């Protein structure tokens, strides 16, 4: 605080030398003239003094036979005259302050949080219909009415809150995350588990239903593995009726899986010519200026670099500037060598095997070869795998006649 007051009033760094500098400092102290940061350099003393105290030094310096010279000037009284000489700087400073003040009256950013079911596009359309947009005046926004409109328009939103954070409108919503209940019928219709592939059953654990195969059996695609139709017998071992359940079992089937993938001999690669052209642009919200419509090259790609000043970012003002660099390239045709084809096809094979393992498929054996086929390199082969099978299908109902039932 003391330093700030000294800076506002201004002070000097002076040098004192002559017949009796020590007596000079004693007389200054007696007269209440403040001196600080005193440094001795041989017979010379350097110190700081207030502007008011400096104007009272003439009689003291004459009386003590010392001389005083000003080394540096500090403080606002010396800074302002220099600043006023720089008219462009002062004008820019006032324009910047005016811009900040004017910008604070508008909304420059809208942030939405907590939406999962409602997409950003749908919510932006809602805001547009309610005249809430970037660039609107803050005093034109009725926050309470906006919150009510959000809850009326979106029934899945159970809570909504809107608040202004500087020039940013922050909207927080909470959607109804209660689990969706599915009504189950009182009586189950009954389902069977059937095989999706041809293969051999290597493991089976049945939790409900009647198993139709055993471990070691060879089955075909569509074979019923576990039946959801459970017979109820009479005392004479005849079927009285059937009850229907949803078959549930863990069945591991070992089967052969075919694999094939191809890679054409020829492929296209980009080769940059080294010719580039850069354009600068300024963007305010969704509008941009100096972004050229004409493309300087026939075949090209573009690299966009965009930034905005930290000050505007803190104010949430959507002003950006950047560059668009167009880079010309040519499409060049190359032919894969055998080694390149093997590397690419092997990578595809590894990715395929990784996907199978993520699905819980056990790979027992694999036999894949790479060969030419017309205008392509082809990887063909087969895997011996073990995977859980059992597709649910509706159980076929069986009616037992009254005569059979009575027997």
mmCIF file of C-alpha atoms in Angstrom:
data_model
loop_
_atom_site.group_PDB
_atom_site.id
_atom_site.type_symbol
_atom_site.label_atom_id
_atom_site.label_comp_id
_atom_site.label_asym_id
_atom_site.label_seq_id
_atom_site.Cartn_x
_atom_site.Cartn_y
_atom_site.Cartn_z
ATOM 1 C CA UNK A 1 0.000 0.000 0.000
ATOM 2 C CA UNK A 2 2.842 2.415 0.875
ATOM 3 C CA UNK A 3 4.570 1.699 -2.448
ATOM 4 C CA UNK A 4 1.313 2.396 -4.289
ATOM 5 C CA UNK A 5 0.909 5.754 -2.542
ATOM 6 C CA UNK A 6 4.513 6.678 -3.330
ATOM 7 C CA UNK A 7 3.947 5.768 -6.988
ATOM 8 C CA UNK A 8 0.770 7.879 -7.177
ATOM 9 C CA UNK A 9 2.511 10.944 -5.681
ATOM 10 C CA UNK A 10 5.780 10.392 -7.557
ATOM 11 C CA UNK A 11 9.334 10.214 -6.251
ATOM 12 C CA UNK A 12 12.951 10.678 -7.398
ATOM 13 C CA UNK A 13 16.207 8.774 -7.177
ATOM 14 C CA UNK A 14 18.910 11.328 -6.349
ATOM 15 C CA UNK A 15 22.684 11.383 -5.893
ATOM 16 C CA UNK A 16 24.273 13.483 -3.125
ATOM 17 C CA UNK A 17 27.999 14.339 -2.833
ATOM 18 C CA UNK A 18 30.154 17.169 -1.528
ATOM 19 C CA UNK A 19 31.540 18.506 1.781
ATOM 20 C CA UNK A 20 29.197 16.788 4.301
ATOM 21 C CA UNK A 21 26.567 14.361 2.887
ATOM 22 C CA UNK A 22 26.023 12.923 6.379
ATOM 23 C CA UNK A 23 25.027 16.328 7.751
ATOM 24 C CA UNK A 24 22.783 16.762 4.699
ATOM 25 C CA UNK A 25 20.823 13.622 5.615
ATOM 26 C CA UNK A 26 20.596 14.667 9.300
ATOM 27 C CA UNK A 27 19.122 18.059 8.389
ATOM 28 C CA UNK A 28 16.622 16.363 6.055
ATOM 29 C CA UNK A 29 15.535 14.163 8.944
ATOM 30 C CA UNK A 30 15.178 17.182 11.261
ATOM 31 C CA UNK A 31 12.979 18.968 8.701
ATOM 32 C CA UNK A 32 10.768 15.866 8.169
ATOM 33 C CA UNK A 33 11.985 15.156 4.641
ATOM 34 C CA UNK A 34 11.660 11.423 3.993
ATOM 35 C CA UNK A 35 14.672 9.602 2.512
ATOM 36 C CA UNK A 36 14.790 5.854 1.846
ATOM 37 C CA UNK A 37 16.790 3.160 0.040
ATOM 38 C CA UNK A 38 20.037 4.996 0.931
ATOM 39 C CA UNK A 39 23.128 3.407 -0.681
ATOM 40 C CA UNK A 40 26.726 4.618 -0.204
ATOM 41 C CA UNK A 41 29.145 4.391 -3.148
ATOM 42 C CA UNK A 42 32.452 5.778 -1.887
ATOM 43 C CA UNK A 43 31.969 9.487 -1.123
ATOM 44 C CA UNK A 44 28.646 9.534 -2.964
ATOM 45 C CA UNK A 45 25.205 8.651 -1.567
ATOM 46 C CA UNK A 46 22.176 7.534 -3.638
ATOM 47 C CA UNK A 47 18.675 7.668 -2.175
ATOM 48 C CA UNK A 48 14.959 8.097 -2.938
ATOM 49 C CA UNK A 49 13.015 11.227 -2.039
ATOM 50 C CA UNK A 50 9.449 12.501 -2.512
ATOM 51 C CA UNK A 51 8.709 15.279 -4.982
ATOM 52 C CA UNK A 52 7.648 17.620 -2.171
ATOM 53 C CA UNK A 53 10.840 16.909 -0.226
ATOM 54 C CA UNK A 54 13.005 17.504 -3.307
ATOM 55 C CA UNK A 55 11.763 21.111 -3.644
ATOM 56 C CA UNK A 56 12.846 21.786 -0.024
ATOM 57 C CA UNK A 57 16.493 20.654 -0.543
ATOM 58 C CA UNK A 58 17.992 23.887 -1.892
ATOM 59 C CA UNK A 59 18.722 25.608 1.488
ATOM 60 C CA UNK A 60 19.935 22.331 3.031
ATOM 61 C CA UNK A 61 22.332 21.628 0.141
ATOM 62 C CA UNK A 62 23.682 25.218 0.315
ATOM 63 C CA UNK A 63 24.175 25.017 4.074
ATOM 64 C CA UNK A 64 26.006 21.654 4.009
ATOM 65 C CA UNK A 65 28.084 22.343 0.882
ATOM 66 C CA UNK A 66 26.670 19.356 -0.994
ATOM 67 C CA UNK A 67 25.404 18.935 -4.502
ATOM 68 C CA UNK A 68 22.263 17.035 -5.564
ATOM 69 C CA UNK A 69 21.577 15.428 -8.987
ATOM 70 C CA UNK A 70 18.475 13.584 -10.173
ATOM 71 C CA UNK A 71 19.139 10.031 -11.448
ATOM 72 C CA UNK A 72 15.651 8.613 -12.106
ATOM 73 C CA UNK A 73 12.037 9.792 -11.975
ATOM 74 C CA UNK A 74 9.247 7.418 -10.883
ATOM 75 C CA UNK A 75 5.494 7.583 -10.420
ATOM 76 C CA UNK A 76 2.285 8.693 -12.067
ATOM 77 C CA UNK A 77 3.190 12.414 -12.356
ATOM 78 C CA UNK A 78 6.035 11.464 -14.708
ATOM 79 C CA UNK A 79 4.211 8.627 -16.527
ATOM 80 C CA UNK A 80 1.081 10.551 -17.549
ATOM 81 C CA UNK A 81 2.834 13.304 -19.560
ATOM 82 C CA UNK A 82 4.729 10.636 -21.549
ATOM 83 C CA UNK A 83 1.521 8.703 -22.087
ATOM 84 C CA UNK A 84 -0.407 11.722 -23.341
ATOM 85 C CA UNK A 85 2.241 12.323 -26.001
ATOM 86 C CA UNK A 86 1.383 8.914 -27.530
ATOM 87 C CA UNK A 87 -1.988 9.824 -28.985
ATOM 88 C CA UNK A 88 -2.526 6.562 -30.860
ATOM 89 C CA UNK A 89 -1.855 4.546 -27.713
ATOM 90 C CA UNK A 90 -4.267 6.650 -25.666
ATOM 91 C CA UNK A 91 -6.924 6.403 -28.384
ATOM 92 C CA UNK A 92 -6.460 2.631 -28.565
ATOM 93 C CA UNK A 93 -6.701 2.358 -24.784
ATOM 94 C CA UNK A 94 -9.973 4.300 -24.685
ATOM 95 C CA UNK A 95 -11.392 2.290 -27.605
ATOM 96 C CA UNK A 96 -10.468 -0.965 -25.862
ATOM 97 C CA UNK A 97 -12.157 0.121 -22.637
ATOM 98 C CA UNK A 98 -15.211 1.258 -24.607
ATOM 99 C CA UNK A 99 -15.293 -2.101 -26.417
ATOM 100 C CA UNK A 100 -15.158 -4.020 -23.123
ATOM 101 C CA UNK A 101 -17.932 -1.906 -21.647
ATOM 102 C CA UNK A 102 -20.155 -2.258 -24.714
ATOM 103 C CA UNK A 103 -19.488 -6.008 -24.990
ATOM 104 C CA UNK A 104 -20.616 -6.539 -21.405
ATOM 105 C CA UNK A 105 -24.181 -5.578 -22.422
ATOM 106 C CA UNK A 106 -24.532 -8.530 -24.833
ATOM 107 C CA UNK A 107 -24.560 -12.343 -24.694
ATOM 108 C CA UNK A 108 -21.592 -13.733 -26.636
ATOM 109 C CA UNK A 109 -21.670 -17.409 -25.699
ATOM 110 C CA UNK A 110 -24.324 -20.009 -24.825
ATOM 111 C CA UNK A 111 -23.265 -23.157 -22.952
ATOM 112 C CA UNK A 112 -25.528 -26.180 -22.389
ATOM 113 C CA UNK A 113 -24.760 -28.809 -19.745
ATOM 114 C CA UNK A 114 -26.497 -32.001 -18.652
ATOM 115 C CA UNK A 115 -28.219 -32.895 -21.945
ATOM 116 C CA UNK A 116 -27.902 -36.522 -23.021
ATOM 117 C CA UNK A 117 -31.197 -37.366 -24.729
ATOM 118 C CA UNK A 118 -31.658 -33.926 -26.309
ATOM 119 C CA UNK A 119 -29.095 -33.109 -29.001
ATOM 120 C CA UNK A 120 -27.333 -29.757 -29.326
ATOM 121 C CA UNK A 121 -29.041 -29.070 -32.689
ATOM 122 C CA UNK A 122 -32.523 -29.618 -31.227
ATOM 123 C CA UNK A 123 -31.792 -27.314 -28.289
ATOM 124 C CA UNK A 124 -30.290 -24.641 -30.556
ATOM 125 C CA UNK A 125 -33.466 -24.712 -32.659
ATOM 126 C CA UNK A 126 -35.502 -24.287 -29.473
ATOM 127 C CA UNK A 127 -33.411 -21.263 -28.427
ATOM 128 C CA UNK A 128 -33.767 -19.736 -31.889
ATOM 129 C CA UNK A 129 -37.562 -20.088 -31.757
ATOM 130 C CA UNK A 130 -37.551 -18.309 -28.387
ATOM 131 C CA UNK A 131 -35.359 -15.453 -29.685
ATOM 132 C CA UNK A 132 -32.390 -16.468 -27.525
ATOM 133 C CA UNK A 133 -29.222 -16.128 -29.576
ATOM 134 C CA UNK A 134 -25.628 -14.960 -29.531
ATOM 135 C CA UNK A 135 -25.390 -11.189 -29.799
ATOM 136 C CA UNK A 136 -28.680 -10.375 -28.048
ATOM 137 C CA UNK A 137 -28.798 -7.748 -25.314
ATOM 138 C CA UNK A 138 -28.675 -9.089 -21.776
ATOM 139 C CA UNK A 139 -31.600 -6.914 -20.646
ATOM 140 C CA UNK A 140 -33.809 -8.548 -23.329
ATOM 141 C CA UNK A 141 -33.399 -11.987 -21.729
ATOM 142 C CA UNK A 142 -36.032 -13.188 -19.242
ATOM 143 C CA UNK A 143 -34.253 -16.028 -17.445
ATOM 144 C CA UNK A 144 -37.283 -17.206 -15.442
ATOM 145 C CA UNK A 145 -39.444 -17.436 -18.562
ATOM 146 C CA UNK A 146 -36.664 -19.287 -20.420
ATOM 147 C CA UNK A 147 -36.479 -21.902 -17.654
ATOM 148 C CA UNK A 148 -40.261 -22.392 -17.811
ATOM 149 C CA UNK A 149 -40.198 -22.754 -21.609
ATOM 150 C CA UNK A 150 -37.458 -25.393 -21.377
ATOM 151 C CA UNK A 151 -39.518 -27.497 -18.970
ATOM 152 C CA UNK A 152 -42.687 -27.056 -21.065
ATOM 153 C CA UNK A 153 -41.038 -27.947 -24.378
ATOM 154 C CA UNK A 154 -38.996 -30.942 -23.181
ATOM 155 C CA UNK A 155 -40.973 -33.270 -20.883
ATOM 156 C CA UNK A 156 -37.870 -35.401 -20.249
ATOM 157 C CA UNK A 157 -36.203 -32.452 -18.490
ATOM 158 C CA UNK A 158 -37.065 -32.515 -14.781
ATOM 159 C CA UNK A 159 -34.958 -29.510 -13.740
ATOM 160 C CA UNK A 160 -33.574 -26.503 -15.623
ATOM 161 C CA UNK A 161 -31.469 -23.550 -14.517
ATOM 162 C CA UNK A 162 -30.186 -20.608 -16.550
ATOM 163 C CA UNK A 163 -27.716 -18.014 -15.312
ATOM 164 C CA UNK A 164 -25.455 -15.325 -16.690
ATOM 165 C CA UNK A 165 -21.739 -15.732 -16.125
ATOM 166 C CA UNK A 166 -20.328 -12.487 -17.452
ATOM 167 C CA UNK A 167 -21.341 -12.427 -21.119
ATOM 168 C CA UNK A 168 -21.981 -16.191 -21.176
ATOM 169 C CA UNK A 169 -25.454 -17.693 -20.805
ATOM 170 C CA UNK A 170 -25.044 -20.999 -18.977
ATOM 171 C CA UNK A 171 -27.967 -23.432 -19.132
ATOM 172 C CA UNK A 172 -27.900 -26.505 -16.881
ATOM 173 C CA UNK A 173 -30.546 -29.194 -17.266
ATOM 174 C CA UNK A 174 -31.275 -32.524 -15.634
ATOM 175 C CA UNK A 175 -33.045 -35.183 -17.637
ATOM 176 C CA UNK A 176 -35.252 -37.941 -16.298
ATOM 177 C CA UNK A 177 -32.795 -40.792 -15.753
ATOM 178 C CA UNK A 178 -35.257 -43.214 -14.134
ATOM 179 C CA UNK A 179 -34.934 -46.697 -15.607
ATOM 180 C CA UNK A 180 -37.495 -47.641 -18.220
ATOM 181 C CA UNK A 181 -39.594 -50.519 -16.979
ATOM 182 C CA UNK A 182 -40.784 -53.116 -19.449
ATOM 183 C CA UNK A 183 -43.957 -54.909 -18.574
ATOM 184 C CA UNK A 184 -43.478 -58.653 -18.774
ATOM 185 C CA UNK A 185 -46.396 -60.901 -19.636
ATOM 186 C CA UNK A 186 -47.730 -63.048 -16.812
ATOM 187 C CA UNK A 187 -47.242 -66.284 -18.753
ATOM 188 C CA UNK A 188 -44.059 -66.820 -20.750
ATOM 189 C CA UNK A 189 -44.648 -68.010 -24.341
ATOM 190 C CA UNK A 190 -41.635 -70.343 -24.189
ATOM 191 C CA UNK A 191 -38.405 -70.160 -26.226
ATOM 192 C CA UNK A 192 -35.874 -72.701 -27.520
ATOM 193 C CA UNK A 193 -32.124 -72.293 -27.998
ATOM 194 C CA UNK A 194 -30.904 -73.303 -31.474
ATOM 195 C CA UNK A 195 -27.417 -73.520 -32.961
ATOM 196 C CA UNK A 196 -26.202 -70.753 -35.266
ATOM 197 C CA UNK A 197 -23.406 -72.862 -36.795
ATOM 198 C CA UNK A 198 -22.428 -76.427 -37.625
ATOM 199 C CA UNK A 199 -20.079 -77.828 -34.995
ATOM 200 C CA UNK A 200 -19.462 -79.998 -31.942
ATOM 201 C CA UNK A 201 -20.784 -79.292 -28.442
ATOM 202 C CA UNK A 202 -17.798 -79.170 -26.053
ATOM 203 C CA UNK A 203 -19.473 -77.772 -22.915
ATOM 204 C CA UNK A 204 -23.024 -77.197 -21.737
ATOM 205 C CA UNK A 205 -24.678 -75.903 -18.550
ATOM 206 C CA UNK A 206 -28.503 -75.836 -18.651
ATOM 207 C CA UNK A 207 -30.385 -73.631 -16.205
ATOM 208 C CA UNK A 208 -33.904 -73.973 -17.607
ATOM 209 C CA UNK A 209 -35.459 -76.062 -20.382
ATOM 210 C CA UNK A 210 -34.890 -79.602 -21.646
ATOM 211 C CA UNK A 211 -31.470 -80.328 -23.256
ATOM 212 C CA UNK A 212 -31.766 -81.993 -26.666
ATOM 213 C CA UNK A 213 -28.037 -82.611 -27.225
ATOM 214 C CA UNK A 214 -25.126 -83.790 -25.104
ATOM 215 C CA UNK A 215 -21.440 -82.892 -24.861
ATOM 216 C CA UNK A 216 -19.621 -84.398 -27.834
ATOM 217 C CA UNK A 217 -22.643 -84.334 -30.172
ATOM 218 C CA UNK A 218 -22.213 -82.921 -33.660
ATOM 219 C CA UNK A 219 -24.980 -80.482 -34.562
ATOM 220 C CA UNK A 220 -26.037 -78.551 -37.645
ATOM 221 C CA UNK A 221 -27.138 -74.964 -37.980
ATOM 222 C CA UNK A 222 -30.725 -74.645 -36.704
ATOM 223 C CA UNK A 223 -30.571 -77.709 -34.439
ATOM 224 C CA UNK A 224 -32.529 -77.265 -31.203
ATOM 225 C CA UNK A 225 -30.012 -77.397 -28.361
ATOM 226 C CA UNK A 226 -32.330 -76.743 -25.404
ATOM 227 C CA UNK A 227 -36.100 -76.943 -25.716
ATOM 228 C CA UNK A 228 -38.414 -74.635 -23.773
ATOM 229 C CA UNK A 229 -41.251 -77.188 -23.789
ATOM 230 C CA UNK A 230 -41.127 -79.158 -20.507
ATOM 231 C CA UNK A 231 -43.398 -82.262 -20.295
ATOM 232 C CA UNK A 232 -45.434 -83.045 -17.183
ATOM 233 C CA UNK A 233 -46.075 -86.810 -16.805
ATOM 234 C CA UNK A 234 -48.921 -88.877 -15.368
ATOM 235 C CA UNK A 235 -48.317 -91.739 -12.992
ATOM 236 C CA UNK A 236 -48.277 -94.164 -15.943
ATOM 237 C CA UNK A 237 -45.453 -92.170 -17.584
ATOM 238 C CA UNK A 238 -47.696 -90.642 -20.220
ATOM 239 C CA UNK A 239 -47.533 -86.925 -20.949
ATOM 240 C CA UNK A 240 -50.317 -85.085 -19.232
ATOM 241 C CA UNK A 241 -49.404 -81.545 -20.383
ATOM 242 C CA UNK A 242 -46.533 -79.268 -21.346
ATOM 243 C CA UNK A 243 -45.314 -76.186 -19.523
ATOM 244 C CA UNK A 244 -43.393 -73.605 -21.463
ATOM 245 C CA UNK A 245 -40.293 -71.778 -20.208
ATOM 246 C CA UNK A 246 -37.598 -69.621 -21.715
ATOM 247 C CA UNK A 247 -34.646 -71.934 -22.294
ATOM 248 C CA UNK A 248 -31.484 -70.680 -20.584
ATOM 249 C CA UNK A 249 -28.078 -72.335 -20.940
ATOM 250 C CA UNK A 250 -24.364 -71.740 -21.547
ATOM 251 C CA UNK A 251 -23.367 -73.875 -24.541
ATOM 252 C CA UNK A 252 -19.855 -73.854 -25.997
ATOM 253 C CA UNK A 253 -19.643 -74.963 -29.631
ATOM 254 C CA UNK A 254 -16.448 -75.808 -31.496
ATOM 255 C CA UNK A 255 -16.714 -75.050 -35.199
ATOM 256 C CA UNK A 256 -14.791 -73.901 -38.252
ATOM 257 C CA UNK A 257 -14.958 -70.251 -39.293
ATOM 258 C CA UNK A 258 -14.002 -69.209 -42.824
ATOM 259 C CA UNK A 259 -11.911 -66.064 -43.323
ATOM 260 C CA UNK A 260 -11.116 -63.993 -46.408
ATOM 261 C CA UNK A 261 -9.857 -60.488 -47.093
ATOM 262 C CA UNK A 262 -8.453 -58.817 -50.186
ATOM 263 C CA UNK A 263 -6.104 -56.002 -51.136
ATOM 264 C CA UNK A 264 -5.939 -54.613 -54.678
ATOM 265 C CA UNK A 265 -2.551 -54.557 -56.425
ATOM 266 C CA UNK A 266 -2.806 -50.843 -57.162
ATOM 267 C CA UNK A 267 -3.533 -48.033 -54.699
ATOM 268 C CA UNK A 268 -3.536 -44.248 -54.737
ATOM 269 C CA UNK A 269 -1.273 -42.105 -52.539
ATOM 270 C CA UNK A 270 -1.062 -38.359 -52.065
ATOM 271 C CA UNK A 271 2.121 -36.621 -53.170
ATOM 272 C CA UNK A 272 2.390 -32.947 -52.233
ATOM 273 C CA UNK A 273 3.882 -30.681 -54.889
ATOM 274 C CA UNK A 274 5.142 -28.119 -52.360
ATOM 275 C CA UNK A 275 2.874 -25.370 -53.716
ATOM 276 C CA UNK A 276 0.881 -23.690 -50.959
ATOM 277 C CA UNK A 277 -1.256 -20.595 -50.603
ATOM 278 C CA UNK A 278 -2.366 -19.051 -47.315
ATOM 279 C CA UNK A 279 -5.339 -16.756 -46.671
ATOM 280 C CA UNK A 280 -6.201 -14.903 -43.466
ATOM 281 C CA UNK A 281 -9.697 -14.436 -42.111
ATOM 282 C CA UNK A 282 -11.634 -12.988 -39.185
ATOM 283 C CA UNK A 283 -14.736 -14.688 -37.785
ATOM 284 C CA UNK A 284 -17.428 -13.224 -35.563
ATOM 285 C CA UNK A 285 -19.859 -15.867 -34.368
ATOM 286 C CA UNK A 286 -20.923 -17.778 -37.491
ATOM 287 C CA UNK A 287 -19.844 -15.097 -39.984
ATOM 288 C CA UNK A 288 -16.377 -14.814 -41.478
ATOM 289 C CA UNK A 289 -14.623 -12.240 -43.620
ATOM 290 C CA UNK A 290 -11.712 -12.482 -46.078
ATOM 291 C CA UNK A 291 -12.216 -16.227 -46.411
ATOM 292 C CA UNK A 292 -11.774 -16.710 -50.172
ATOM 293 C CA UNK A 293 -14.336 -18.658 -52.164
ATOM 294 C CA UNK A 294 -11.994 -19.487 -55.028
ATOM 295 C CA UNK A 295 -9.643 -22.449 -54.672
ATOM 296 C CA UNK A 296 -6.188 -21.856 -56.140
ATOM 297 C CA UNK A 297 -5.477 -25.512 -57.025
ATOM 298 C CA UNK A 298 -7.372 -28.268 -58.795
ATOM 299 C CA UNK A 299 -6.553 -30.997 -56.223
ATOM 300 C CA UNK A 300 -5.740 -29.854 -52.698
ATOM 301 C CA UNK A 301 -6.366 -30.195 -49.013
ATOM 302 C CA UNK A 302 -6.628 -27.388 -46.479
ATOM 303 C CA UNK A 303 -5.134 -26.764 -43.050
ATOM 304 C CA UNK A 304 -7.021 -24.350 -40.762
ATOM 305 C CA UNK A 305 -5.379 -22.658 -37.781
ATOM 306 C CA UNK A 306 -7.696 -20.588 -35.604
ATOM 307 C CA UNK A 307 -7.216 -18.662 -32.387
ATOM 308 C CA UNK A 308 -8.650 -15.808 -30.360
ATOM 309 C CA UNK A 309 -7.138 -13.435 -27.819
ATOM 310 C CA UNK A 310 -7.217 -14.486 -24.185
ATOM 311 C CA UNK A 311 -9.040 -11.283 -23.241
ATOM 312 C CA UNK A 312 -11.904 -12.016 -25.657
ATOM 313 C CA UNK A 313 -11.955 -15.630 -24.510
ATOM 314 C CA UNK A 314 -12.417 -14.534 -20.894
ATOM 315 C CA UNK A 315 -15.231 -12.228 -22.007
ATOM 316 C CA UNK A 316 -16.738 -15.127 -24.047
ATOM 317 C CA UNK A 317 -16.785 -12.885 -27.138
ATOM 318 C CA UNK A 318 -16.788 -15.199 -30.213
ATOM 319 C CA UNK A 319 -14.189 -13.275 -32.221
ATOM 320 C CA UNK A 320 -11.572 -15.439 -33.935
ATOM 321 C CA UNK A 321 -8.905 -14.971 -36.527
ATOM 322 C CA UNK A 322 -6.929 -17.570 -38.351
ATOM 323 C CA UNK A 323 -5.381 -18.801 -41.562
ATOM 324 C CA UNK A 324 -6.389 -21.325 -44.212
ATOM 325 C CA UNK A 325 -3.464 -22.967 -45.977
ATOM 326 C CA UNK A 326 -4.235 -24.738 -49.262
ATOM 327 C CA UNK A 327 -1.726 -27.457 -50.158
ATOM 328 C CA UNK A 328 -1.660 -28.859 -53.673
ATOM 329 C CA UNK A 329 -1.115 -32.594 -54.156
ATOM 330 C CA UNK A 330 -1.276 -35.202 -56.896
ATOM 331 C CA UNK A 331 -2.837 -38.641 -56.813
ATOM 332 C CA UNK A 332 -0.053 -41.096 -57.699
ATOM 333 C CA UNK A 333 -0.737 -44.753 -58.394
ATOM 334 C CA UNK A 334 1.517 -47.340 -56.751
ATOM 335 C CA UNK A 335 1.547 -51.136 -56.684
ATOM 336 C CA UNK A 336 1.898 -53.120 -53.474
ATOM 337 C CA UNK A 337 4.875 -55.452 -53.260
ATOM 338 C CA UNK A 338 4.456 -58.917 -51.745
ATOM 339 C CA UNK A 339 6.047 -57.781 -48.477
ATOM 340 C CA UNK A 340 3.801 -54.710 -48.263
ATOM 341 C CA UNK A 341 0.709 -56.809 -49.021
ATOM 342 C CA UNK A 342 1.665 -59.357 -46.352
ATOM 343 C CA UNK A 343 2.176 -56.623 -43.767
ATOM 344 C CA UNK A 344 -1.177 -54.945 -44.490
ATOM 345 C CA UNK A 345 -3.164 -58.187 -44.693
ATOM 346 C CA UNK A 346 -1.530 -59.503 -41.510
ATOM 347 C CA UNK A 347 -2.507 -56.289 -39.719
ATOM 348 C CA UNK A 348 -6.108 -56.721 -40.892
ATOM 349 C CA UNK A 349 -5.985 -60.334 -39.687
ATOM 350 C CA UNK A 350 -4.706 -59.265 -36.247
ATOM 351 C CA UNK A 351 -7.494 -56.685 -35.970
ATOM 352 C CA UNK A 352 -10.083 -59.332 -36.886
ATOM 353 C CA UNK A 353 -8.715 -61.766 -34.305
ATOM 354 C CA UNK A 354 -8.719 -59.022 -31.667
ATOM 355 C CA UNK A 355 -12.408 -58.363 -32.381
ATOM 356 C CA UNK A 356 -13.171 -62.070 -31.966
ATOM 357 C CA UNK A 357 -11.357 -62.193 -28.616
ATOM 358 C CA UNK A 358 -13.289 -59.139 -27.400
ATOM 359 C CA UNK A 359 -16.501 -61.065 -28.156
ATOM 360 C CA UNK A 360 -15.276 -63.989 -26.060
ATOM 361 C CA UNK A 361 -14.440 -66.302 -28.980
ATOM 362 C CA UNK A 362 -11.596 -68.765 -28.236
ATOM 363 C CA UNK A 363 -9.276 -69.381 -31.209
ATOM 364 C CA UNK A 364 -7.955 -72.958 -31.207
ATOM 365 C CA UNK A 365 -6.246 -73.120 -34.597
ATOM 366 C CA UNK A 366 -5.773 -70.786 -37.533
ATOM 367 C CA UNK A 367 -4.645 -71.473 -41.076
ATOM 368 C CA UNK A 368 -4.415 -68.417 -43.340
ATOM 369 C CA UNK A 369 -2.416 -68.007 -46.546
ATOM 370 C CA UNK A 370 -1.796 -65.026 -48.863
ATOM 371 C CA UNK A 371 -1.993 -65.497 -52.627
ATOM 372 C CA UNK A 372 -2.784 -63.680 -55.848
ATOM 373 C CA UNK A 373 -6.309 -63.688 -57.194
ATOM 374 C CA UNK A 374 -6.849 -61.733 -60.391
ATOM 375 C CA UNK A 375 -5.983 -58.098 -59.653
ATOM 376 C CA UNK A 376 -5.739 -58.487 -55.882
ATOM 377 C CA UNK A 377 -3.771 -60.011 -53.077
ATOM 378 C CA UNK A 378 -6.079 -62.279 -51.111
ATOM 379 C CA UNK A 379 -5.796 -63.691 -47.586
ATOM 380 C CA UNK A 380 -7.932 -66.842 -47.271
ATOM 381 C CA UNK A 381 -8.148 -69.515 -44.635
ATOM 382 C CA UNK A 382 -10.130 -70.792 -41.717
ATOM 383 C CA UNK A 383 -10.105 -70.814 -37.925
ATOM 384 C CA UNK A 384 -11.083 -73.501 -35.481
ATOM 385 C CA UNK A 385 -12.881 -71.622 -32.719
ATOM 386 C CA UNK A 386 -14.988 -72.159 -29.649
ATOM 387 C CA UNK A 387 -17.760 -69.739 -28.855
ATOM 388 C CA UNK A 388 -20.962 -69.538 -26.874
ATOM 389 C CA UNK A 389 -24.008 -70.284 -29.041
ATOM 390 C CA UNK A 390 -27.739 -70.441 -28.539
ATOM 391 C CA UNK A 391 -30.182 -68.295 -30.472
ATOM 392 C CA UNK A 392 -33.621 -67.864 -28.905
ATOM 393 C CA UNK A 393 -36.592 -68.855 -31.082
ATOM 394 C CA UNK A 394 -40.203 -69.337 -30.119
ATOM 395 C CA UNK A 395 -41.140 -72.840 -29.003
ATOM 396 C CA UNK A 396 -43.623 -74.732 -31.145
ATOM 397 C CA UNK A 397 -46.683 -75.503 -29.043
ATOM 398 C CA UNK A 398 -48.059 -79.046 -28.758
ATOM 399 C CA UNK A 399 -51.727 -79.643 -27.887
ATOM 400 C CA UNK A 400 -52.690 -82.845 -26.086
ATOM 401 C CA UNK A 401 -56.278 -84.039 -26.725
ATOM 402 C CA UNK A 402 -58.785 -84.593 -23.941
ATOM 403 C CA UNK A 403 -58.836 -88.339 -24.581
ATOM 404 C CA UNK A 404 -55.048 -88.618 -24.225
ATOM 405 C CA UNK A 405 -55.177 -86.474 -21.156
ATOM 406 C CA UNK A 406 -57.833 -88.640 -19.513
ATOM 407 C CA UNK A 407 -55.811 -91.758 -20.158
#
